């Protein structure tokens, strides 16, 4: 097999690979658009109400208050480690 034949074969293989990737991207974009339509149709894209997040055990106001305590505890631990 000559160098010219190998270059021709590699060019064809490169174009074939690029076509396969391009076709897959087109299929993936179509599937994502279809999935978007289904999610929107069933109403799954709506945000949860704030009451549902409180039921999970994390209250927004309490988490802000706990941040100060957490920072203080970390600072005290670092101070103890350095001493």
PDB file of C-alpha atoms in Angstrom:
ATOM      1  CA  UNK A   1       0.000   0.000   0.000  1.00  0.00           C
ATOM      2  CA  UNK A   2       1.494   3.319  -1.039  1.00  0.00           C
ATOM      3  CA  UNK A   3       1.533   6.512   1.000  1.00  0.00           C
ATOM      4  CA  UNK A   4      -1.024   8.098  -1.329  1.00  0.00           C
ATOM      5  CA  UNK A   5      -3.442   5.193  -0.787  1.00  0.00           C
ATOM      6  CA  UNK A   6      -2.962   5.368   2.975  1.00  0.00           C
ATOM      7  CA  UNK A   7      -3.626   9.122   2.949  1.00  0.00           C
ATOM      8  CA  UNK A   8      -6.756   8.603   0.842  1.00  0.00           C
ATOM      9  CA  UNK A   9      -8.006   5.902   3.186  1.00  0.00           C
ATOM     10  CA  UNK A  10      -7.279   8.003   6.275  1.00  0.00           C
ATOM     11  CA  UNK A  11      -9.115  10.989   4.731  1.00  0.00           C
ATOM     12  CA  UNK A  12     -12.170   8.852   4.006  1.00  0.00           C
ATOM     13  CA  UNK A  13     -12.074   7.411   7.530  1.00  0.00           C
ATOM     14  CA  UNK A  14     -11.770  10.916   9.006  1.00  0.00           C
ATOM     15  CA  UNK A  15     -14.766  12.180   7.029  1.00  0.00           C
ATOM     16  CA  UNK A  16     -16.789   9.106   7.978  1.00  0.00           C
ATOM     17  CA  UNK A  17     -15.991   9.629  11.654  1.00  0.00           C
ATOM     18  CA  UNK A  18     -16.922  13.295  11.481  1.00  0.00           C
ATOM     19  CA  UNK A  19     -20.234  12.421   9.801  1.00  0.00           C
ATOM     20  CA  UNK A  20     -21.025   9.885  12.520  1.00  0.00           C
ATOM     21  CA  UNK A  21     -20.326  12.438  15.260  1.00  0.00           C
ATOM     22  CA  UNK A  22     -22.366  15.111  13.470  1.00  0.00           C
ATOM     23  CA  UNK A  23     -25.291  12.711  13.029  1.00  0.00           C
ATOM     24  CA  UNK A  24     -25.129  11.769  16.713  1.00  0.00           C
ATOM     25  CA  UNK A  25     -25.165  15.457  17.717  1.00  0.00           C
ATOM     26  CA  UNK A  26     -28.250  16.065  15.557  1.00  0.00           C
ATOM     27  CA  UNK A  27     -30.008  13.077  17.148  1.00  0.00           C
ATOM     28  CA  UNK A  28     -29.004  14.237  20.638  1.00  0.00           C
ATOM     29  CA  UNK A  29     -30.305  17.777  20.027  1.00  0.00           C
ATOM     30  CA  UNK A  30     -33.603  16.333  18.796  1.00  0.00           C
ATOM     31  CA  UNK A  31     -33.876  14.073  21.843  1.00  0.00           C
ATOM     32  CA  UNK A  32     -33.153  16.980  24.198  1.00  0.00           C
ATOM     33  CA  UNK A  33     -35.827  19.115  22.520  1.00  0.00           C
ATOM     34  CA  UNK A  34     -38.306  16.241  22.779  1.00  0.00           C
ATOM     35  CA  UNK A  35     -37.441  15.743  26.450  1.00  0.00           C
ATOM     36  CA  UNK A  36     -37.887  19.467  27.069  1.00  0.00           C
ATOM     37  CA  UNK A  37     -41.360  19.284  25.540  1.00  0.00           C
ATOM     38  CA  UNK A  38     -42.343  16.263  27.640  1.00  0.00           C
ATOM     39  CA  UNK A  39     -41.088  17.871  30.857  1.00  0.00           C
ATOM     40  CA  UNK A  40     -42.929  21.083  30.068  1.00  0.00           C
ATOM     41  CA  UNK A  41     -46.102  19.162  29.133  1.00  0.00           C
ATOM     42  CA  UNK A  42     -46.247  17.322  32.474  1.00  0.00           C
ATOM     43  CA  UNK A  43     -45.314  20.444  34.447  1.00  0.00           C
ATOM     44  CA  UNK A  44     -42.165  18.960  35.961  1.00  0.00           C
ATOM     45  CA  UNK A  45     -40.258  22.178  35.329  1.00  0.00           C
ATOM     46  CA  UNK A  46     -42.081  24.074  38.063  1.00  0.00           C
ATOM     47  CA  UNK A  47     -40.135  25.090  41.173  1.00  0.00           C
ATOM     48  CA  UNK A  48     -41.078  23.561  44.506  1.00  0.00           C
ATOM     49  CA  UNK A  49     -42.910  25.806  46.969  1.00  0.00           C
ATOM     50  CA  UNK A  50     -40.866  27.078  49.940  1.00  0.00           C
ATOM     51  CA  UNK A  51     -42.906  24.910  52.345  1.00  0.00           C
ATOM     52  CA  UNK A  52     -41.533  21.766  50.696  1.00  0.00           C
ATOM     53  CA  UNK A  53     -37.946  22.831  51.382  1.00  0.00           C
ATOM     54  CA  UNK A  54     -38.791  23.401  55.057  1.00  0.00           C
ATOM     55  CA  UNK A  55     -40.137  19.845  55.241  1.00  0.00           C
ATOM     56  CA  UNK A  56     -36.714  18.550  54.249  1.00  0.00           C
ATOM     57  CA  UNK A  57     -35.340  19.727  57.590  1.00  0.00           C
ATOM     58  CA  UNK A  58     -33.387  22.751  56.389  1.00  0.00           C
ATOM     59  CA  UNK A  59     -34.916  26.114  57.173  1.00  0.00           C
ATOM     60  CA  UNK A  60     -33.317  29.030  55.300  1.00  0.00           C
ATOM     61  CA  UNK A  61     -33.209  31.353  58.332  1.00  0.00           C
ATOM     62  CA  UNK A  62     -31.784  28.667  60.600  1.00  0.00           C
ATOM     63  CA  UNK A  63     -29.054  27.793  58.140  1.00  0.00           C
ATOM     64  CA  UNK A  64     -27.884  31.424  58.083  1.00  0.00           C
ATOM     65  CA  UNK A  65     -27.740  31.534  61.882  1.00  0.00           C
ATOM     66  CA  UNK A  66     -25.876  28.231  61.976  1.00  0.00           C
ATOM     67  CA  UNK A  67     -23.260  29.556  59.551  1.00  0.00           C
ATOM     68  CA  UNK A  68     -21.959  31.992  62.155  1.00  0.00           C
ATOM     69  CA  UNK A  69     -21.725  29.243  64.744  1.00  0.00           C
ATOM     70  CA  UNK A  70     -19.989  26.953  62.255  1.00  0.00           C
ATOM     71  CA  UNK A  71     -17.435  29.617  61.344  1.00  0.00           C
ATOM     72  CA  UNK A  72     -16.763  30.259  65.029  1.00  0.00           C
ATOM     73  CA  UNK A  73     -16.292  26.545  65.699  1.00  0.00           C
ATOM     74  CA  UNK A  74     -13.864  26.174  62.786  1.00  0.00           C
ATOM     75  CA  UNK A  75     -11.916  29.249  63.897  1.00  0.00           C
ATOM     76  CA  UNK A  76     -11.684  27.865  67.457  1.00  0.00           C
ATOM     77  CA  UNK A  77     -10.482  24.502  66.173  1.00  0.00           C
ATOM     78  CA  UNK A  78      -7.807  26.141  64.013  1.00  0.00           C
ATOM     79  CA  UNK A  79      -6.714  28.288  66.961  1.00  0.00           C
ATOM     80  CA  UNK A  80      -6.437  25.172  69.180  1.00  0.00           C
ATOM     81  CA  UNK A  81      -4.456  23.331  66.507  1.00  0.00           C
ATOM     82  CA  UNK A  82      -1.974  26.205  66.147  1.00  0.00           C
ATOM     83  CA  UNK A  83      -1.462  26.527  69.931  1.00  0.00           C
TER      84      UNK A  83
END
